[in-house]
């Protein structure tokens, strides 16, 4: 009888057919020979594990009824099409209802998208696929057998039938984690919420279809234009000057400096943390526009000496922020790009000059990113986590327990997505011609806020002690940027943005504007400032000096459509014969489902008005 992939290779993972497949026994009570197409699939009747949903006490602040209603509408609007298709799927012949597992994540074995409600299971090897990948199999079954033997079609248990070792439609068993009754009930409730919202145009917190004129302006980075803008506009948006220290007249400027002064930038919106209202924040944020918030003052000291004293003995992994992604790694020793050392040793480099750094770590610019890598900041460094919660701007939206952060409504006993906060500590990078910056061009699948807490004193810091240089692009410009990257880097990457291999130096940014009409929000971040990055906006960073930052992802109800678009883009990065390299960390469908359930629970607990 067919064994699943883990059982075939003797892995420690649990059997993929556990609790859903029935095998025949002979008269002696032993397993009998069984062809793969004779196996019976029937779920074991098991009690459904109940999700432990958050209460008002689990949030940083009580969720008011108006906001809760709007969040519930956002979840219903997003989930309704999925549940309608799942209801149709649940009526498929041979459908198997598998109990939902709260603490175990299921991913598509090809595109790595999180499986939610509906899936298809190979009867021979136990590999599980999302409906989109199964549809791809159906659409391309006429392809030559030599093509089907690779990638998505390859069956992990090819010894079951030597003549048929690739997947096709009859191998796939339809699976659902919801009964038809549950799907009908939830679909009805979601329809009612969506219809009620559409019939009530005055519902609080509905996104506004407006933006200030200053936000739409395209500004040259010459300082002379800034005074004209301040005379014409009363908006808080400004455009920052992108310039380096210069002496003499413009005739004596370097070529790099001339290029920077020619760069275009959207107007940058800035607020001070203690003077910014939530309405001011949302007026910008709902439009998918990045913004900068200054005046952030931590209670603790976040500098190299403090980290050396507190966590100096801990081991960490540092990686090079330059050159990786252009093919050099394949031709060199991996230790040239990745090293293990103590936290004390890494932060000690912040006080070294360039020659000392090169002698200690070798060539290149180094960074300690996503720290702690596997652990939770809340459990590993509770004092830092508490301080972060105290100083992060717009805490209702950005904290992990923020009452207006959809991620805060995730089941407490489920396998929660790791959205941070994480620290990013790095040396300065290079943004001039040929420079590789500090963080390559990429997109985050969720909204994010990045706070700069420490910047070392350095002659390279310019323009009022700016320490990090950001280029954030409009979400609608992504396809133009992809086309530009393919042309100028001569790459065949399925998605050159999501591959995170490229950095646009100042000369390439100038070409991008000249050829595609695309330019960024050029943000110069200073210590004590937070940069808000909307989901779906491609961005890159170049530190101008040694920096210590901390960032967290959050799920804003105003950017859910972009999150869905990104999830689909990551799924499509898996080519016909290439298994996806990126796991669905966000688990967007599950996040919205638990948020929907939590909102319903909180509504039921509200006292009658």
PDB file of N, CA, C and O in Angstrom, residues 19-68:
ATOM      1  N   UNK A  19      -5.269   9.764  10.502  1.00  0.00           N
ATOM      2  CA  UNK A  19      -6.642  10.135  10.870  1.00  0.00           C
ATOM      3  C   UNK A  19      -7.587  10.342   9.687  1.00  0.00           C
ATOM      4  O   UNK A  19      -8.740  10.716   9.886  1.00  0.00           O
ATOM      5  N   UNK A  20      -7.127  10.098   8.450  1.00  0.00           N
ATOM      6  CA  UNK A  20      -8.053  10.277   7.322  1.00  0.00           C
ATOM      7  C   UNK A  20      -8.078   9.076   6.376  1.00  0.00           C
ATOM      8  O   UNK A  20      -8.929   9.016   5.494  1.00  0.00           O
ATOM      9  N   UNK A  21      -7.161   8.089   6.538  1.00  0.00           N
ATOM     10  CA  UNK A  21      -7.143   6.953   5.619  1.00  0.00           C
ATOM     11  C   UNK A  21      -7.400   5.653   6.369  1.00  0.00           C
ATOM     12  O   UNK A  21      -6.888   5.442   7.474  1.00  0.00           O
ATOM     13  N   UNK A  22      -8.194   4.785   5.747  1.00  0.00           N
ATOM     14  CA  UNK A  22      -8.528   3.481   6.326  1.00  0.00           C
ATOM     15  C   UNK A  22      -7.867   2.400   5.486  1.00  0.00           C
ATOM     16  O   UNK A  22      -8.018   2.368   4.262  1.00  0.00           O
ATOM     17  N   UNK A  23      -7.107   1.504   6.134  1.00  0.00           N
ATOM     18  CA  UNK A  23      -6.435   0.409   5.437  1.00  0.00           C
ATOM     19  C   UNK A  23      -7.082  -0.922   5.825  1.00  0.00           C
ATOM     20  O   UNK A  23      -7.513  -1.113   6.966  1.00  0.00           O
ATOM     21  N   UNK A  24      -7.149  -1.871   4.884  1.00  0.00           N
ATOM     22  CA  UNK A  24      -7.789  -3.166   5.175  1.00  0.00           C
ATOM     23  C   UNK A  24      -6.898  -4.061   6.035  1.00  0.00           C
ATOM     24  O   UNK A  24      -5.669  -4.026   5.930  1.00  0.00           O
ATOM     25  N   UNK A  25      -7.526  -4.852   6.884  1.00  0.00           N
ATOM     26  CA  UNK A  25      -6.826  -5.841   7.698  1.00  0.00           C
ATOM     27  C   UNK A  25      -7.252  -7.238   7.253  1.00  0.00           C
ATOM     28  O   UNK A  25      -8.395  -7.457   6.850  1.00  0.00           O
ATOM     29  N   UNK A  26      -6.324  -8.203   7.348  1.00  0.00           N
ATOM     30  CA  UNK A  26      -6.691  -9.585   7.021  1.00  0.00           C
ATOM     31  C   UNK A  26      -7.282 -10.265   8.254  1.00  0.00           C
ATOM     32  O   UNK A  26      -7.478  -9.637   9.297  1.00  0.00           O
ATOM     33  N   UNK A  27      -7.531 -11.544   8.148  1.00  0.00           N
ATOM     34  CA  UNK A  27      -8.177 -12.268   9.250  1.00  0.00           C
ATOM     35  C   UNK A  27      -7.332 -12.287  10.510  1.00  0.00           C
ATOM     36  O   UNK A  27      -7.845 -12.453  11.610  1.00  0.00           O
ATOM     37  N   UNK A  28      -6.034 -12.141  10.346  1.00  0.00           N
ATOM     38  CA  UNK A  28      -5.134 -12.154  11.502  1.00  0.00           C
ATOM     39  C   UNK A  28      -4.935 -10.764  12.110  1.00  0.00           C
ATOM     40  O   UNK A  28      -4.116 -10.584  13.008  1.00  0.00           O
ATOM     41  N   UNK A  29      -5.670  -9.798  11.584  1.00  0.00           N
ATOM     42  CA  UNK A  29      -5.564  -8.446  12.122  1.00  0.00           C
ATOM     43  C   UNK A  29      -4.348  -7.689  11.647  1.00  0.00           C
ATOM     44  O   UNK A  29      -3.969  -6.677  12.248  1.00  0.00           O
ATOM     45  N   UNK A  30      -3.724  -8.165  10.576  1.00  0.00           N
ATOM     46  CA  UNK A  30      -2.558  -7.481  10.032  1.00  0.00           C
ATOM     47  C   UNK A  30      -2.932  -6.764   8.740  1.00  0.00           C
ATOM     48  O   UNK A  30      -3.903  -7.112   8.074  1.00  0.00           O
ATOM     49  N   UNK A  31      -2.110  -5.744   8.405  1.00  0.00           N
ATOM     50  CA  UNK A  31      -2.381  -4.982   7.194  1.00  0.00           C
ATOM     51  C   UNK A  31      -2.339  -5.880   5.975  1.00  0.00           C
ATOM     52  O   UNK A  31      -1.449  -6.708   5.817  1.00  0.00           O
ATOM     53  N   UNK A  32      -3.307  -5.681   5.107  1.00  0.00           N
ATOM     54  CA  UNK A  32      -3.397  -6.456   3.881  1.00  0.00           C
ATOM     55  C   UNK A  32      -2.910  -5.614   2.712  1.00  0.00           C
ATOM     56  O   UNK A  32      -2.957  -4.383   2.751  1.00  0.00           O
ATOM     57  N   UNK A  33      -2.436  -6.275   1.663  1.00  0.00           N
ATOM     58  CA  UNK A  33      -1.973  -5.569   0.469  1.00  0.00           C
ATOM     59  C   UNK A  33      -3.114  -4.736  -0.098  1.00  0.00           C
ATOM     60  O   UNK A  33      -4.250  -5.184  -0.187  1.00  0.00           O
ATOM     61  N   UNK A  34      -2.799  -3.509  -0.497  1.00  0.00           N
ATOM     62  CA  UNK A  34      -3.846  -2.614  -0.980  1.00  0.00           C
ATOM     63  C   UNK A  34      -3.278  -1.708  -2.059  1.00  0.00           C
ATOM     64  O   UNK A  34      -2.269  -1.041  -1.852  1.00  0.00           O
ATOM     65  N   UNK A  35      -3.902  -1.700  -3.230  1.00  0.00           N
ATOM     66  CA  UNK A  35      -3.495  -0.786  -4.288  1.00  0.00           C
ATOM     67  C   UNK A  35      -3.849   0.640  -3.882  1.00  0.00           C
ATOM     68  O   UNK A  35      -4.792   0.875  -3.129  1.00  0.00           O
ATOM     69  N   UNK A  36      -3.101   1.600  -4.443  1.00  0.00           N
ATOM     70  CA  UNK A  36      -3.315   2.990  -4.041  1.00  0.00           C
ATOM     71  C   UNK A  36      -4.734   3.455  -4.317  1.00  0.00           C
ATOM     72  O   UNK A  36      -5.310   4.228  -3.567  1.00  0.00           O
ATOM     73  N   UNK A  37      -5.333   2.944  -5.415  1.00  0.00           N
ATOM     74  CA  UNK A  37      -6.673   3.412  -5.761  1.00  0.00           C
ATOM     75  C   UNK A  37      -7.768   2.614  -5.063  1.00  0.00           C
ATOM     76  O   UNK A  37      -8.940   2.792  -5.348  1.00  0.00           O
ATOM     77  N   UNK A  38      -7.378   1.706  -4.150  1.00  0.00           N
ATOM     78  CA  UNK A  38      -8.364   0.964  -3.368  1.00  0.00           C
ATOM     79  C   UNK A  38      -8.438   1.466  -1.927  1.00  0.00           C
ATOM     80  O   UNK A  38      -9.266   0.983  -1.161  1.00  0.00           O
ATOM     81  N   UNK A  39      -7.562   2.388  -1.571  1.00  0.00           N
ATOM     82  CA  UNK A  39      -7.567   2.915  -0.205  1.00  0.00           C
ATOM     83  C   UNK A  39      -8.854   3.700   0.040  1.00  0.00           C
ATOM     84  O   UNK A  39      -9.368   4.385  -0.844  1.00  0.00           O
ATOM     85  N   UNK A  40      -9.345   3.582   1.251  1.00  0.00           N
ATOM     86  CA  UNK A  40     -10.560   4.300   1.637  1.00  0.00           C
ATOM     87  C   UNK A  40     -10.156   5.496   2.492  1.00  0.00           C
ATOM     88  O   UNK A  40      -9.392   5.358   3.452  1.00  0.00           O
ATOM     89  N   UNK A  41     -10.657   6.659   2.138  1.00  0.00           N
ATOM     90  CA  UNK A  41     -10.347   7.870   2.901  1.00  0.00           C
ATOM     91  C   UNK A  41     -11.594   8.302   3.656  1.00  0.00           C
ATOM     92  O   UNK A  41     -12.627   8.620   3.072  1.00  0.00           O
ATOM     93  N   UNK A  42     -11.464   8.259   4.957  1.00  0.00           N
ATOM     94  CA  UNK A  42     -12.578   8.625   5.818  1.00  0.00           C
ATOM     95  C   UNK A  42     -11.992   9.197   7.103  1.00  0.00           C
ATOM     96  O   UNK A  42     -11.177   8.545   7.761  1.00  0.00           O
ATOM     97  N   UNK A  43     -12.342  10.406   7.472  1.00  0.00           N
ATOM     98  CA  UNK A  43     -11.724  11.022   8.648  1.00  0.00           C
ATOM     99  C   UNK A  43     -12.133  10.331   9.942  1.00  0.00           C
ATOM    100  O   UNK A  43     -13.265   9.876  10.093  1.00  0.00           O
ATOM    101  N   UNK A  44     -11.186  10.249  10.854  1.00  0.00           N
ATOM    102  CA  UNK A  44     -11.465   9.723  12.178  1.00  0.00           C
ATOM    103  C   UNK A  44     -12.281  10.752  12.945  1.00  0.00           C
ATOM    104  O   UNK A  44     -11.984  11.944  12.924  1.00  0.00           O
ATOM    105  N   UNK A  45     -13.326  10.295  13.597  1.00  0.00           N
ATOM    106  CA  UNK A  45     -14.165  11.213  14.359  1.00  0.00           C
ATOM    107  C   UNK A  45     -13.410  11.664  15.607  1.00  0.00           C
ATOM    108  O   UNK A  45     -13.188  10.902  16.536  1.00  0.00           O
ATOM    109  N   UNK A  46     -12.993  12.918  15.586  1.00  0.00           N
ATOM    110  CA  UNK A  46     -12.212  13.469  16.690  1.00  0.00           C
ATOM    111  C   UNK A  46     -12.872  14.756  17.171  1.00  0.00           C
ATOM    112  O   UNK A  46     -13.475  15.488  16.382  1.00  0.00           O
ATOM    113  N   UNK A  47     -12.769  15.037  18.465  1.00  0.00           N
ATOM    114  CA  UNK A  47     -13.334  16.301  18.963  1.00  0.00           C
ATOM    115  C   UNK A  47     -12.588  17.488  18.358  1.00  0.00           C
ATOM    116  O   UNK A  47     -11.362  17.472  18.238  1.00  0.00           O
ATOM    117  N   UNK A  48     -13.329  18.503  17.939  1.00  0.00           N
ATOM    118  CA  UNK A  48     -12.737  19.680  17.322  1.00  0.00           C
ATOM    119  C   UNK A  48     -12.023  20.508  18.381  1.00  0.00           C
ATOM    120  O   UNK A  48     -12.602  20.854  19.412  1.00  0.00           O
ATOM    121  N   UNK A  49     -10.750  20.799  18.127  1.00  0.00           N
ATOM    122  CA  UNK A  49      -9.989  21.623  19.058  1.00  0.00           C
ATOM    123  C   UNK A  49     -10.513  23.053  18.993  1.00  0.00           C
ATOM    124  O   UNK A  49     -10.601  23.651  17.921  1.00  0.00           O
ATOM    125  N   UNK A  50     -10.868  23.586  20.130  1.00  0.00           N
ATOM    126  CA  UNK A  50     -11.490  24.904  20.170  1.00  0.00           C
ATOM    127  C   UNK A  50     -10.433  26.000  20.199  1.00  0.00           C
ATOM    128  O   UNK A  50      -9.468  25.943  20.960  1.00  0.00           O
ATOM    129  N   UNK A  51     -10.629  27.007  19.364  1.00  0.00           N
ATOM    130  CA  UNK A  51      -9.708  28.141  19.337  1.00  0.00           C
ATOM    131  C   UNK A  51      -9.964  29.034  20.545  1.00  0.00           C
ATOM    132  O   UNK A  51     -11.111  29.368  20.860  1.00  0.00           O
ATOM    133  N   UNK A  52      -8.889  29.424  21.210  1.00  0.00           N
ATOM    134  CA  UNK A  52      -8.986  30.312  22.363  1.00  0.00           C
ATOM    135  C   UNK A  52      -8.847  31.745  21.853  1.00  0.00           C
ATOM    136  O   UNK A  52      -7.745  32.232  21.593  1.00  0.00           O
ATOM    137  N   UNK A  53      -9.969  32.414  21.688  1.00  0.00           N
ATOM    138  CA  UNK A  53      -9.985  33.746  21.089  1.00  0.00           C
ATOM    139  C   UNK A  53      -9.692  34.822  22.132  1.00  0.00           C
ATOM    140  O   UNK A  53     -10.022  34.662  23.312  1.00  0.00           O
ATOM    141  N   UNK A  54      -9.081  35.928  21.716  1.00  0.00           N
ATOM    142  CA  UNK A  54      -8.753  37.003  22.663  1.00  0.00           C
ATOM    143  C   UNK A  54     -10.000  37.653  23.254  1.00  0.00           C
ATOM    144  O   UNK A  54     -11.070  37.676  22.637  1.00  0.00           O
ATOM    145  N   UNK A  55      -9.834  38.197  24.449  1.00  0.00           N
ATOM    146  CA  UNK A  55     -10.859  39.011  25.096  1.00  0.00           C
ATOM    147  C   UNK A  55     -10.431  40.474  25.041  1.00  0.00           C
ATOM    148  O   UNK A  55      -9.304  40.797  24.652  1.00  0.00           O
ATOM    149  N   UNK A  56     -11.317  41.354  25.475  1.00  0.00           N
ATOM    150  CA  UNK A  56     -10.949  42.771  25.539  1.00  0.00           C
ATOM    151  C   UNK A  56      -9.723  42.970  26.423  1.00  0.00           C
ATOM    152  O   UNK A  56      -8.877  43.829  26.150  1.00  0.00           O
ATOM    153  N   UNK A  57      -9.591  42.154  27.477  1.00  0.00           N
ATOM    154  CA  UNK A  57      -8.468  42.299  28.400  1.00  0.00           C
ATOM    155  C   UNK A  57      -7.134  41.937  27.758  1.00  0.00           C
ATOM    156  O   UNK A  57      -6.073  42.320  28.263  1.00  0.00           O
ATOM    157  N   UNK A  58      -7.167  41.194  26.646  1.00  0.00           N
ATOM    158  CA  UNK A  58      -5.931  40.813  25.956  1.00  0.00           C
ATOM    159  C   UNK A  58      -5.415  41.918  25.039  1.00  0.00           C
ATOM    160  O   UNK A  58      -4.299  41.813  24.520  1.00  0.00           O
ATOM    161  N   UNK A  59      -6.209  42.954  24.828  1.00  0.00           N
ATOM    162  CA  UNK A  59      -5.831  44.047  23.941  1.00  0.00           C
ATOM    163  C   UNK A  59      -5.293  45.221  24.748  1.00  0.00           C
ATOM    164  O   UNK A  59      -5.572  45.354  25.937  1.00  0.00           O
ATOM    165  N   UNK A  60      -4.531  46.079  24.087  1.00  0.00           N
ATOM    166  CA  UNK A  60      -3.943  47.215  24.802  1.00  0.00           C
ATOM    167  C   UNK A  60      -4.995  48.230  25.219  1.00  0.00           C
ATOM    168  O   UNK A  60      -4.775  49.033  26.128  1.00  0.00           O
ATOM    169  N   UNK A  61      -6.140  48.182  24.532  1.00  0.00           N
ATOM    170  CA  UNK A  61      -7.233  49.116  24.816  1.00  0.00           C
ATOM    171  C   UNK A  61      -8.524  48.467  24.350  1.00  0.00           C
ATOM    172  O   UNK A  61      -8.524  47.658  23.432  1.00  0.00           O
ATOM    173  N   UNK A  62      -9.622  48.811  24.986  1.00  0.00           N
ATOM    174  CA  UNK A  62     -10.899  48.217  24.596  1.00  0.00           C
ATOM    175  C   UNK A  62     -11.247  48.591  23.164  1.00  0.00           C
ATOM    176  O   UNK A  62     -11.099  49.750  22.756  1.00  0.00           O
ATOM    177  N   UNK A  63     -11.718  47.616  22.423  1.00  0.00           N
ATOM    178  CA  UNK A  63     -12.102  47.823  21.028  1.00  0.00           C
ATOM    179  C   UNK A  63     -13.519  48.384  20.997  1.00  0.00           C
ATOM    180  O   UNK A  63     -14.472  47.723  21.406  1.00  0.00           O
ATOM    181  N   UNK A  64     -13.660  49.622  20.512  1.00  0.00           N
ATOM    182  CA  UNK A  64     -14.978  50.258  20.513  1.00  0.00           C
ATOM    183  C   UNK A  64     -15.869  49.621  19.448  1.00  0.00           C
ATOM    184  O   UNK A  64     -15.384  49.073  18.450  1.00  0.00           O
ATOM    185  N   UNK A  65     -17.187  49.667  19.634  1.00  0.00           N
ATOM    186  CA  UNK A  65     -18.115  48.989  18.717  1.00  0.00           C
ATOM    187  C   UNK A  65     -17.988  49.431  17.264  1.00  0.00           C
ATOM    188  O   UNK A  65     -18.087  48.604  16.354  1.00  0.00           O
ATOM    189  N   UNK A  66     -17.771  50.728  17.020  1.00  0.00           N
ATOM    190  CA  UNK A  66     -17.696  51.207  15.635  1.00  0.00           C
ATOM    191  C   UNK A  66     -16.482  50.623  14.919  1.00  0.00           C
ATOM    192  O   UNK A  66     -16.581  50.161  13.776  1.00  0.00           O
ATOM    193  N   UNK A  67     -15.324  50.633  15.589  1.00  0.00           N
ATOM    194  CA  UNK A  67     -14.117  50.070  14.978  1.00  0.00           C
ATOM    195  C   UNK A  67     -14.258  48.569  14.810  1.00  0.00           C
ATOM    196  O   UNK A  67     -13.870  48.006  13.781  1.00  0.00           O
ATOM    197  N   UNK A  68     -14.821  47.908  15.821  1.00  0.00           N
ATOM    198  CA  UNK A  68     -15.021  46.464  15.729  1.00  0.00           C
ATOM    199  C   UNK A  68     -15.930  46.109  14.561  1.00  0.00           C
ATOM    200  O   UNK A  68     -15.679  45.146  13.822  1.00  0.00           O
TER     201      UNK A  68
END
